[in-house]
Structure formats: C-alpha cells, structure tokens
mmCIF file of C-alpha atoms (C1' of nucleotides) in Angstrom:
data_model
loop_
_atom_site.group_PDB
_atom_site.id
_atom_site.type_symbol
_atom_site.label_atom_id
_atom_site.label_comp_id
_atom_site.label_asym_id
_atom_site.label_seq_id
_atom_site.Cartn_x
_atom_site.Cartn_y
_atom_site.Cartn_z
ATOM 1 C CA UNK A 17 21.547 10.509 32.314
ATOM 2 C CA UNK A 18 17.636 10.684 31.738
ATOM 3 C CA UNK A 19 16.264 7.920 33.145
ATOM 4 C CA UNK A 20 14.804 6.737 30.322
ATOM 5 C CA UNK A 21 17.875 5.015 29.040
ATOM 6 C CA UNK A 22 16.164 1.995 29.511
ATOM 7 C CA UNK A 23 14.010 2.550 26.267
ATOM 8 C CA UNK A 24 15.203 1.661 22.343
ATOM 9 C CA UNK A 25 15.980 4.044 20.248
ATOM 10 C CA UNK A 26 13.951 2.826 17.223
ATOM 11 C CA UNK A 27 15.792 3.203 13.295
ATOM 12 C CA UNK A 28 14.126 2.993 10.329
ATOM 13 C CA UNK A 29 15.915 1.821 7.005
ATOM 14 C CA UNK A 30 15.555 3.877 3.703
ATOM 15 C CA UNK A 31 17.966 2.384 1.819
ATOM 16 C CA UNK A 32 17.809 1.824 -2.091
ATOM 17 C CA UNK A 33 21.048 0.029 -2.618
ATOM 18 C CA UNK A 34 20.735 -3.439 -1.280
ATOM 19 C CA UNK A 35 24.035 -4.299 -0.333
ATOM 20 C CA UNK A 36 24.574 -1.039 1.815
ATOM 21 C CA UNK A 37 21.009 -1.770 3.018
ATOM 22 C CA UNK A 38 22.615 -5.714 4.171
ATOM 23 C CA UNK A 39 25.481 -4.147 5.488
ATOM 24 C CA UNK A 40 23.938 -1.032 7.913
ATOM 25 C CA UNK A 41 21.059 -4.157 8.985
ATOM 26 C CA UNK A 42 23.920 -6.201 10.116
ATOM 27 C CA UNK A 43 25.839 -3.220 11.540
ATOM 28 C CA UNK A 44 22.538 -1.966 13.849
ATOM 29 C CA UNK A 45 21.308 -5.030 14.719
ATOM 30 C CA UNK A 46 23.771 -5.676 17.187
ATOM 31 C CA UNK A 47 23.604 -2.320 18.847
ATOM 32 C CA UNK A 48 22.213 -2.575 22.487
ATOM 33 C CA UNK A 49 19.989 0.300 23.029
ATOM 34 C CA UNK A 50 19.484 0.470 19.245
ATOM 35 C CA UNK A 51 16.185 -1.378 17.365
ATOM 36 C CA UNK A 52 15.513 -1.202 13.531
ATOM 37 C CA UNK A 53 12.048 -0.379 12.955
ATOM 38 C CA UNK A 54 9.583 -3.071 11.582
ATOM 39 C CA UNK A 55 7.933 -1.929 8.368
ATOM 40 C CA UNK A 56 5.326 0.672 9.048
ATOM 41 C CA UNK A 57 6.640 0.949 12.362
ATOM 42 C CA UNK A 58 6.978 5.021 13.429
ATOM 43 C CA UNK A 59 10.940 5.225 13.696
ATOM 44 C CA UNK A 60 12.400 8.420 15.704
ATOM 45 C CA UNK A 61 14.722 8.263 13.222
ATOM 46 C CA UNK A 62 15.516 7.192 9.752
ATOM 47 C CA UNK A 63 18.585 6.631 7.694
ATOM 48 C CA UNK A 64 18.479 7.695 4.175
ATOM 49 C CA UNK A 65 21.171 7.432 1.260
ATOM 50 C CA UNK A 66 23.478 10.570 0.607
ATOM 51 C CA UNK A 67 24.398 9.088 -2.531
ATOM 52 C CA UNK A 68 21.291 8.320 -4.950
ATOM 53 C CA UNK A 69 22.983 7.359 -7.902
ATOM 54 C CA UNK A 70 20.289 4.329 -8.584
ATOM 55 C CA UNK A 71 17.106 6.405 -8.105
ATOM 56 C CA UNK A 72 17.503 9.743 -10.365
ATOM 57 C CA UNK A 73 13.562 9.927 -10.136
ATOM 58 C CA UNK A 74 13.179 9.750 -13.805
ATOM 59 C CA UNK A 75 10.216 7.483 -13.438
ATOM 60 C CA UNK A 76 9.118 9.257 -16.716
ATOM 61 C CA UNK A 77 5.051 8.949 -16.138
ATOM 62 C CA UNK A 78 3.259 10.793 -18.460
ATOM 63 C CA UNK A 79 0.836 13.496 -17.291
ATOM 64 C CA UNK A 80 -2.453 11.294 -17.492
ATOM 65 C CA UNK A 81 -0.913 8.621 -15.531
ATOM 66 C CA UNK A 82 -0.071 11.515 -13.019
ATOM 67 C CA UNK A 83 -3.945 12.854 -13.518
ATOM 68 C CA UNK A 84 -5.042 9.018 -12.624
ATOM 69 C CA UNK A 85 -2.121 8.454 -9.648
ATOM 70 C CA UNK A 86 -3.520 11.501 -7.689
ATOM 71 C CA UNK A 87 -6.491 10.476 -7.905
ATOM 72 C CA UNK A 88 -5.820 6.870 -6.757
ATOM 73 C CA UNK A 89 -4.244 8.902 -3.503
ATOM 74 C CA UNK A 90 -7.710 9.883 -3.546
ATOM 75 C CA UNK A 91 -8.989 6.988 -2.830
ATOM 76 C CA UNK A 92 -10.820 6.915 -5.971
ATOM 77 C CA UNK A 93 -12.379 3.762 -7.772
ATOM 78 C CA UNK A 94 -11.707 3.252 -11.552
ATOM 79 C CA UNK A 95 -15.413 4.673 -12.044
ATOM 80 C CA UNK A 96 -15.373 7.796 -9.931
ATOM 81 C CA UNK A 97 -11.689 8.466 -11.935
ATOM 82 C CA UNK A 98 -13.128 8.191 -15.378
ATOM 83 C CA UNK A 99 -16.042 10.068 -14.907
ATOM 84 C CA UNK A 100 -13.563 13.248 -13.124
ATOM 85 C CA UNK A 101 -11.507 12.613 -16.161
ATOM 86 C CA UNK A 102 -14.540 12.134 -18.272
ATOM 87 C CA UNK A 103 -12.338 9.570 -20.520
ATOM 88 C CA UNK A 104 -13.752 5.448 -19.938
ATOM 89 C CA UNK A 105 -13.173 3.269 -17.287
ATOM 90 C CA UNK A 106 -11.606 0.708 -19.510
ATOM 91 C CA UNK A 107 -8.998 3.656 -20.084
ATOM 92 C CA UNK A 108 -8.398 4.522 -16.146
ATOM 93 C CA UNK A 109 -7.584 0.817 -16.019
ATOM 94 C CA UNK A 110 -5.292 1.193 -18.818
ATOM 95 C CA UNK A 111 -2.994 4.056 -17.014
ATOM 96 C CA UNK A 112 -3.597 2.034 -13.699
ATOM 97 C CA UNK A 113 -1.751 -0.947 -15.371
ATOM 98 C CA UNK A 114 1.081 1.356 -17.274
ATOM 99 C CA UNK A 115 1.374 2.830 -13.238
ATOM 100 C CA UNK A 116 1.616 -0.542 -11.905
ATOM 101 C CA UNK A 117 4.111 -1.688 -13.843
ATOM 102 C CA UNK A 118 5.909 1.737 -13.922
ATOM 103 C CA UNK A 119 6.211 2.066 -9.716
ATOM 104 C CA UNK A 120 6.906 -2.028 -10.110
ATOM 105 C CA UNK A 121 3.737 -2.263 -7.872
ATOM 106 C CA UNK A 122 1.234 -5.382 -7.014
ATOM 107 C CA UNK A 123 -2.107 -3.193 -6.907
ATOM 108 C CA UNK A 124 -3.296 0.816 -6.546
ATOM 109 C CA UNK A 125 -2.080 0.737 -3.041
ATOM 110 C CA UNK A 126 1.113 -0.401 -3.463
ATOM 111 C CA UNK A 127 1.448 1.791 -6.160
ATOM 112 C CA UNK A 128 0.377 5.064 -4.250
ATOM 113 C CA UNK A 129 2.565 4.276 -1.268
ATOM 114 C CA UNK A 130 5.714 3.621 -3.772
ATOM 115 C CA UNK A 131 4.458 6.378 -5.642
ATOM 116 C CA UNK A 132 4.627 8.497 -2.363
ATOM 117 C CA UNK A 133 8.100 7.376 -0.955
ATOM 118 C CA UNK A 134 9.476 8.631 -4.450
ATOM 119 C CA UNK A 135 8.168 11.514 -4.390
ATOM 120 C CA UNK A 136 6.148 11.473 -7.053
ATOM 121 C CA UNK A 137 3.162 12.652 -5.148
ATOM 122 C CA UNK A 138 2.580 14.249 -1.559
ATOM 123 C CA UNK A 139 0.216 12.478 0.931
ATOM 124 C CA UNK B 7 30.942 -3.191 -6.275
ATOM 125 C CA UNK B 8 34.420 -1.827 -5.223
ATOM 126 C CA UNK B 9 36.390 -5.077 -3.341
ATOM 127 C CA UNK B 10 36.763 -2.419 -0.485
ATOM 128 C CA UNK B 11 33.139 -3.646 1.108
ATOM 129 C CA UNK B 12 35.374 -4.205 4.193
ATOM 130 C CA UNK B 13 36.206 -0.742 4.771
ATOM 131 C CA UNK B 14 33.699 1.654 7.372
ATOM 132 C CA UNK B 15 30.196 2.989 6.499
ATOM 133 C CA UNK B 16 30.306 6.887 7.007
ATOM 134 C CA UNK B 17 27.828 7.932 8.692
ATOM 135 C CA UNK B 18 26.107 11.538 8.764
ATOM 136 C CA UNK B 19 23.654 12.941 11.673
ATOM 137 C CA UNK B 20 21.202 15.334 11.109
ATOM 138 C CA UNK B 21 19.283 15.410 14.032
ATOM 139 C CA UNK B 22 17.600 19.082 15.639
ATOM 140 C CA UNK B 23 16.954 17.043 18.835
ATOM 141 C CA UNK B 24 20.031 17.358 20.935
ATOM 142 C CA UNK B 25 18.973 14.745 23.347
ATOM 143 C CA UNK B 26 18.393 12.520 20.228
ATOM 144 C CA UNK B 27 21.183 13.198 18.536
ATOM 145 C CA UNK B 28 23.600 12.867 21.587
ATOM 146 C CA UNK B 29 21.690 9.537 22.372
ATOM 147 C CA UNK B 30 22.583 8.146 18.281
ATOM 148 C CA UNK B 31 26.133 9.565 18.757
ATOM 149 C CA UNK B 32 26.861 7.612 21.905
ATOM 150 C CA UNK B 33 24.921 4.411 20.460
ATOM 151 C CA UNK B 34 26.492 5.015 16.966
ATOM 152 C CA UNK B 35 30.220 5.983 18.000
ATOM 153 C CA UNK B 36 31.068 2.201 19.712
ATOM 154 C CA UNK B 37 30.383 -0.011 16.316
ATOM 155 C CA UNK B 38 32.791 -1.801 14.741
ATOM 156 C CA UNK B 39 32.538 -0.923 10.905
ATOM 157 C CA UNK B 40 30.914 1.587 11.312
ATOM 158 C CA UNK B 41 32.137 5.541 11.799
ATOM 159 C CA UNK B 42 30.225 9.309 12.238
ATOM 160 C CA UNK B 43 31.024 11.344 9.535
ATOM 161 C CA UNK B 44 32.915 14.269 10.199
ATOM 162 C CA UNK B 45 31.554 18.220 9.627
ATOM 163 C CA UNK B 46 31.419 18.439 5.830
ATOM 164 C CA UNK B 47 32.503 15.207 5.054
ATOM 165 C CA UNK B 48 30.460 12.772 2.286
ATOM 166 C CA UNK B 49 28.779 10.114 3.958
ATOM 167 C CA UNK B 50 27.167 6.747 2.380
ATOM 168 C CA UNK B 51 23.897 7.600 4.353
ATOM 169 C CA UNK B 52 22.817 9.988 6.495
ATOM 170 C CA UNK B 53 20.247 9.929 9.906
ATOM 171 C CA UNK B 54 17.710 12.318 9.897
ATOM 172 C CA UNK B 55 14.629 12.802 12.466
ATOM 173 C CA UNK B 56 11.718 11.187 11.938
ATOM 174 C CA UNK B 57 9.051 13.958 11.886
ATOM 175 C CA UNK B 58 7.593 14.807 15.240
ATOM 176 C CA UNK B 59 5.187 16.892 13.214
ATOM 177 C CA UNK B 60 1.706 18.157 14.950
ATOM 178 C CA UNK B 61 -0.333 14.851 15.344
ATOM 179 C CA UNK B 62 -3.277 16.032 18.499
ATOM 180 C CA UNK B 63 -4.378 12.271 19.047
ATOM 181 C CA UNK B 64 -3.910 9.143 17.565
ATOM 182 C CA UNK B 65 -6.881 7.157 16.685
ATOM 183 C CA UNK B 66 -7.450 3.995 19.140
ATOM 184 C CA UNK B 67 -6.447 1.252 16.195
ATOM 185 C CA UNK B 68 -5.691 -2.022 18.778
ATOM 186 C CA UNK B 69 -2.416 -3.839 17.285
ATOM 187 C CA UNK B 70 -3.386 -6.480 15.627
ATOM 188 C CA UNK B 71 -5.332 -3.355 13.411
ATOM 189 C CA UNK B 72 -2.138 -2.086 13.218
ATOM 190 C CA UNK B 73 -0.122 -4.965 12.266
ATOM 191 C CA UNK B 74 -2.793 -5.455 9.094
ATOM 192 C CA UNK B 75 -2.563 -1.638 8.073
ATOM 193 C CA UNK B 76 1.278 -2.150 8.062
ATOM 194 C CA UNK B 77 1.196 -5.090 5.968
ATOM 195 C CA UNK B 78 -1.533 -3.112 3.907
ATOM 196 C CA UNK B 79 0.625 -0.070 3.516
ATOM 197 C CA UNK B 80 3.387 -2.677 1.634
ATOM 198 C CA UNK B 81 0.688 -3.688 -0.824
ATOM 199 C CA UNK B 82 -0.254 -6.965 0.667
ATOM 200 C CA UNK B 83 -3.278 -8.171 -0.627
ATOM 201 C CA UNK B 84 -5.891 -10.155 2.301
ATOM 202 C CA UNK B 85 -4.763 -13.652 1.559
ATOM 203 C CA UNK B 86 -0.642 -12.369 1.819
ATOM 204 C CA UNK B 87 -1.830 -10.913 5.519
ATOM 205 C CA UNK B 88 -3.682 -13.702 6.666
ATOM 206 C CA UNK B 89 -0.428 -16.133 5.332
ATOM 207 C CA UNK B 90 1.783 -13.425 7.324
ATOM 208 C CA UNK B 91 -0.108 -13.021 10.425
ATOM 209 C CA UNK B 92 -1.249 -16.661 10.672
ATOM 210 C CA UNK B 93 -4.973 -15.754 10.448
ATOM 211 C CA UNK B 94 -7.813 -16.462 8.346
ATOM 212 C CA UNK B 95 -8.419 -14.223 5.268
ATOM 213 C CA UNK B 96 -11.838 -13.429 6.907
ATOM 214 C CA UNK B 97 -10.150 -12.432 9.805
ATOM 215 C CA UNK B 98 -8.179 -10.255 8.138
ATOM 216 C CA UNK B 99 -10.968 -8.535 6.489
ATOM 217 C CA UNK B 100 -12.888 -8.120 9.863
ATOM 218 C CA UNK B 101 -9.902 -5.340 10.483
ATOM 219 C CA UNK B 102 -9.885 -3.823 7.325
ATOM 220 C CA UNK B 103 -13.767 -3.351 7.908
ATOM 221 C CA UNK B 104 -12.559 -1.872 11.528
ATOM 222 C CA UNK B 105 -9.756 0.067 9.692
ATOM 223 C CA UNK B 106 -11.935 1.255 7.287
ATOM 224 C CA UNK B 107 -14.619 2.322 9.779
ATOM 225 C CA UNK B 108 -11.796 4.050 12.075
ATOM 226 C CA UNK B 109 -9.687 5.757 9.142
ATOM 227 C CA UNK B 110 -12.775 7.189 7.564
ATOM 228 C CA UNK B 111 -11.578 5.498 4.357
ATOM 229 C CA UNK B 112 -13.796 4.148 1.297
ATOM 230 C CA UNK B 113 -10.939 1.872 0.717
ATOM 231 C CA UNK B 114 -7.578 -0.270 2.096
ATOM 232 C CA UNK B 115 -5.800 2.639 -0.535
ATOM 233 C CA UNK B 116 -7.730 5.374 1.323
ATOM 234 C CA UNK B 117 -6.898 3.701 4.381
ATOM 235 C CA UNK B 118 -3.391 3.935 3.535
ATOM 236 C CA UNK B 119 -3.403 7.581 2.808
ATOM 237 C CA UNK B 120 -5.131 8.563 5.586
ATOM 238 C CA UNK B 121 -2.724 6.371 8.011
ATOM 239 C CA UNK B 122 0.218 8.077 6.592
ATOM 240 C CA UNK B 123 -1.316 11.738 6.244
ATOM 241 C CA UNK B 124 -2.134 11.675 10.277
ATOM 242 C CA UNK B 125 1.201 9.520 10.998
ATOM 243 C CA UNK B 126 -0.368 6.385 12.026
ATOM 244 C CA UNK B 127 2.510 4.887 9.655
ATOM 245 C CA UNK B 128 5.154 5.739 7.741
ATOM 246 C CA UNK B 129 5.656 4.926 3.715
ATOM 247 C "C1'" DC C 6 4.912 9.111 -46.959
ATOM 248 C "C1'" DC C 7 5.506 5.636 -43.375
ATOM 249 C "C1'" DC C 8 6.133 4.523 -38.764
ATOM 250 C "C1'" DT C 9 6.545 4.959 -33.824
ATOM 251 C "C1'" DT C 10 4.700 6.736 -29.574
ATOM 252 C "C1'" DT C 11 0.988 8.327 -26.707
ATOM 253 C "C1'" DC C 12 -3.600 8.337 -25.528
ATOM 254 C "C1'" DC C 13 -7.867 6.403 -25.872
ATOM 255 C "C1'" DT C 14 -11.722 2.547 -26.118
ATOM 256 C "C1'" DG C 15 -13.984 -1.985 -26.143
ATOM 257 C "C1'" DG C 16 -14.918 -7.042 -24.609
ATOM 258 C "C1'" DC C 17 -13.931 -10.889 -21.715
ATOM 259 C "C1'" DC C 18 -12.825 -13.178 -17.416
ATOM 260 C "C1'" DA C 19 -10.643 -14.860 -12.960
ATOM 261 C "C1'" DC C 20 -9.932 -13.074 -8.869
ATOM 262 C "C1'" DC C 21 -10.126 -9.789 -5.014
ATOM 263 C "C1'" DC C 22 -12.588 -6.694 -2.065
ATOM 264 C "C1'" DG C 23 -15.855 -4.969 1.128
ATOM 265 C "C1'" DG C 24 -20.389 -5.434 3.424
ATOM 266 C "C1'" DC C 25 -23.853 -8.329 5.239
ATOM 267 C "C1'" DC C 26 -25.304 -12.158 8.152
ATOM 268 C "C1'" DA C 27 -23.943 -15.490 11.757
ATOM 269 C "C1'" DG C 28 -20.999 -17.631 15.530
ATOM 270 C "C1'" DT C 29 -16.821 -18.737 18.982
ATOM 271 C "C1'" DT C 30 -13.161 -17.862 22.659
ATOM 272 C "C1'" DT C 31 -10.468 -15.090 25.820
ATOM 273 C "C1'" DC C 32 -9.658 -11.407 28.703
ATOM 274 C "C1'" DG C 33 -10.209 -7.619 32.056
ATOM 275 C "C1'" DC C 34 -13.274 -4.874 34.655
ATOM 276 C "C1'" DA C 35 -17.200 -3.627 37.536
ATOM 277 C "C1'" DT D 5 -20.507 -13.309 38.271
ATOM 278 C "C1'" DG D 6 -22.082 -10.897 34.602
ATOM 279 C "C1'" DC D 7 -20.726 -8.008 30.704
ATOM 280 C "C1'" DG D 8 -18.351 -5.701 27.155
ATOM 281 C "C1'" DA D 9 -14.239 -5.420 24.193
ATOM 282 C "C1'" DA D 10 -10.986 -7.716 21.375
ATOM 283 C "C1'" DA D 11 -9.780 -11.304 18.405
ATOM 284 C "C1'" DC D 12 -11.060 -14.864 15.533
ATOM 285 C "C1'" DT D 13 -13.905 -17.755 11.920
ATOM 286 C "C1'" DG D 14 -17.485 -18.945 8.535
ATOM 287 C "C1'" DG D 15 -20.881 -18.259 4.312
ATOM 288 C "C1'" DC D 16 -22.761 -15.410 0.850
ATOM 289 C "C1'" DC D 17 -22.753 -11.968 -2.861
ATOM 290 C "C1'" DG D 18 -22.573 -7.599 -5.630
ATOM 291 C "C1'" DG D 19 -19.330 -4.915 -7.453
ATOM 292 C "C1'" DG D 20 -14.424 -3.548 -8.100
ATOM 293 C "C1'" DT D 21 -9.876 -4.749 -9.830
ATOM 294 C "C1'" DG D 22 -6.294 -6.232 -12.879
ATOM 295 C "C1'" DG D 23 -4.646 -9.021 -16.950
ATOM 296 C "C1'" DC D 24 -5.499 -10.449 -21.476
ATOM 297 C "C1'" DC D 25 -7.078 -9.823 -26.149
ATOM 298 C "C1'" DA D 26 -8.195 -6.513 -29.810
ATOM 299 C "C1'" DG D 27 -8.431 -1.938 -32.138
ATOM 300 C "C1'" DG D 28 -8.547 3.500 -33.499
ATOM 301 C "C1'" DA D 29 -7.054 8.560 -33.618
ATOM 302 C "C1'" DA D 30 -3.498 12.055 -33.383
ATOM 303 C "C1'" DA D 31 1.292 13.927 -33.097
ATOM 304 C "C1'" DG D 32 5.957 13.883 -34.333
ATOM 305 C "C1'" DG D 33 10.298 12.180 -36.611
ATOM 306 C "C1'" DG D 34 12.732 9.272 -40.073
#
DNA sequence: CCCTTTCCTGGCCACCCGGCCAGTTTCGCA
DNA sequence: TGCGAAACTGGCCGGGTGGCCAGGAAAGGG
C-alpha cells in the first residue's frame, strides 16, 4: 500500500433528493478512512444523482433575468447593470427579485452560486 | 417513497484516477447497505472526481478566511457568519475586507466567483 | 375586444454592506 | 526580548440592496 493510507479520503454530497441525501450521510459517515466534505470544502470526490427526476432544469427564467444573472456573476452592482442594460435601476432590482425568488435564493450571491450549481450559468 | 427504503443504495464509480478509484472501491465495497454498481447497471448516484483541473497556486487565505468565504459561498449574510462562527459581525467583516483585498473582488458575490473560478471552493 | 403575461419604471424605507478610523490579545520567529 | 502576523472588537457613515407599494406599454390568446 502507499503509505499514505493514513489520510481521509474526503466526499462531497450533491444530492437533490433529501431522503437519499439522509440515507448515503448515514451510510458514509461511519466509513473509517472515509470523511464527507464540509460545505465549500474541496472534496476529491463527489457523489451526484443518476436519477434527476426532481430537477429537469426547467427553471424557466426569461432572457432579461438571464441578461441581469450574468451580470450579477459579474460582480456587478444594480447601477453598473442598468446602465450596461441601459433599462433603470429600479428595473435591475425588479429581475434581481423575480431571480431571487426563482433560484429560491436569500441575496445575489446566493443566487449566482445556486444559479451556478444548476447550470444555469458557467463560472 | 417506495416501502423498500431498506433495500441497498447502488452505487456507480466514475473515477480516471486508478489509485482513487481503487482506494473508494476498497472503502466503498465493506458497507452495510450499501453496494458498487455493476458495469452497465443503473445506479441511485454515481461518484465522480472532483476536478484536479490546472490551479498554479492557491492564494494564502488563513482559515478562519476560509471558513467565512465558505459560509459566504451558501449565501450567508455577516450577521448569519458571525452567529455561525461565534464571532462578532465586525469581525466577520474584517475578513471579507481581507477576502475582498486577496480575491481581487469588488464584492462578497465577486468574491464568490472568483473563489470558485480558481478552485478555492466548490458551489 | 378584453385580458393575461412580460417587461419596464417610479417612490419609499429598513436593513445590509464595505471602507474608514481606532484598539486588544495571542502566537511564533528572529 | 522585540516584532510582525493573525485574529478579534468597536464606532461611524455613505452607498448598495431588497421588499413593499403603485403604475404603464406591448404582445399574444381567448
């Protein structure tokens, strides 16, 4: 054996469907040798559904919310937004609230990084 | 759900690394519960490799930096870190100055993109 | 024709954020 | 023993953010 066998083998959980999410936690988290990742930890290795039944993707955002949610990515402010958009600030805010409540986020960053573990944009 | 939440989680692997994959297989194979999914069959999830993509350096964030970019990366706002981390809110915005100032970022949503684009964290 | 949806705009306001100033303690290293 | 780095805390304040209210213009379907 490598010698290193001393060393966890850190597992990250991308799992939609909570009750096979309970169940694989429960299953791993007894394995010696074996450590699920902390959130934001880097994992060598993650396990991801086969089956995504509950996440067709179909977040339906229309294509000014997708104009406003790259530039959020951006790092943008409401104000530097409108003026690329040339539309108001009071309307950025508007698509940033239909995006918030769309990716069921708490604020522009949550919504970019749930935004980005969809899919829906590319980092 | 099916009453049959008793039966065994399939498991796929789809790991390139043959040292990590023969490391997940031996760690994997011993659970109770819990099986490897045989070539071509349909498992519930599957375990694929975490990246290893090109990434030269990392930038010198010290960990408590990188336990508030974590926590920033799942949309916590300040006061939700410093309840988390059991530290003052100012404290927590002394490292998302630092972050800021390290990541090159105009913003804690900047800051998150830029953590994930160079693979400081992962979404 | 009406009516619904999408996109757009405005005002108002509580709260959050980030930058500035200041200070403390603890630790390791020269 | 001195000195810097890391971590922590406080006040202050301008500007950003998000939620609420209201409305208007245009496209498409009943």
């Amino acid at each position: 054996m490598s010698g290193d066998n001393t060393a966890e083998v850190v597992l990250a959980l991308e799992i939609d469907d909570p009750a096979l999410a309970d169940r694989l936690t429960a299953l791993l988290g007894n394995v010696a040798g074996l450590r699920l990742a902390t959130p934001g930890e880097r994992a060598a290795a993650t396990v991801v559904a086969r089956d995504a039944r509950s996440m067709p993707e179909d977040i339906a955002l229309t294509q000014r919310e997708l104009d406003v949610l790259a530039l959020m990515a951006e790092g943008a402010s409401n104000k530097m937004i409108a003026r690329q958009l040339g539309i108001s600030v009071h309307t950025v805010k508007f698509h940033v609230g239909s995006l918030l409540d769309k990716l069921d986020a708490t604020g522009r960053t949550d919504a970019v990084a749930h935004a980005a573990r969809r899919g829906v944009i590319e980092l």
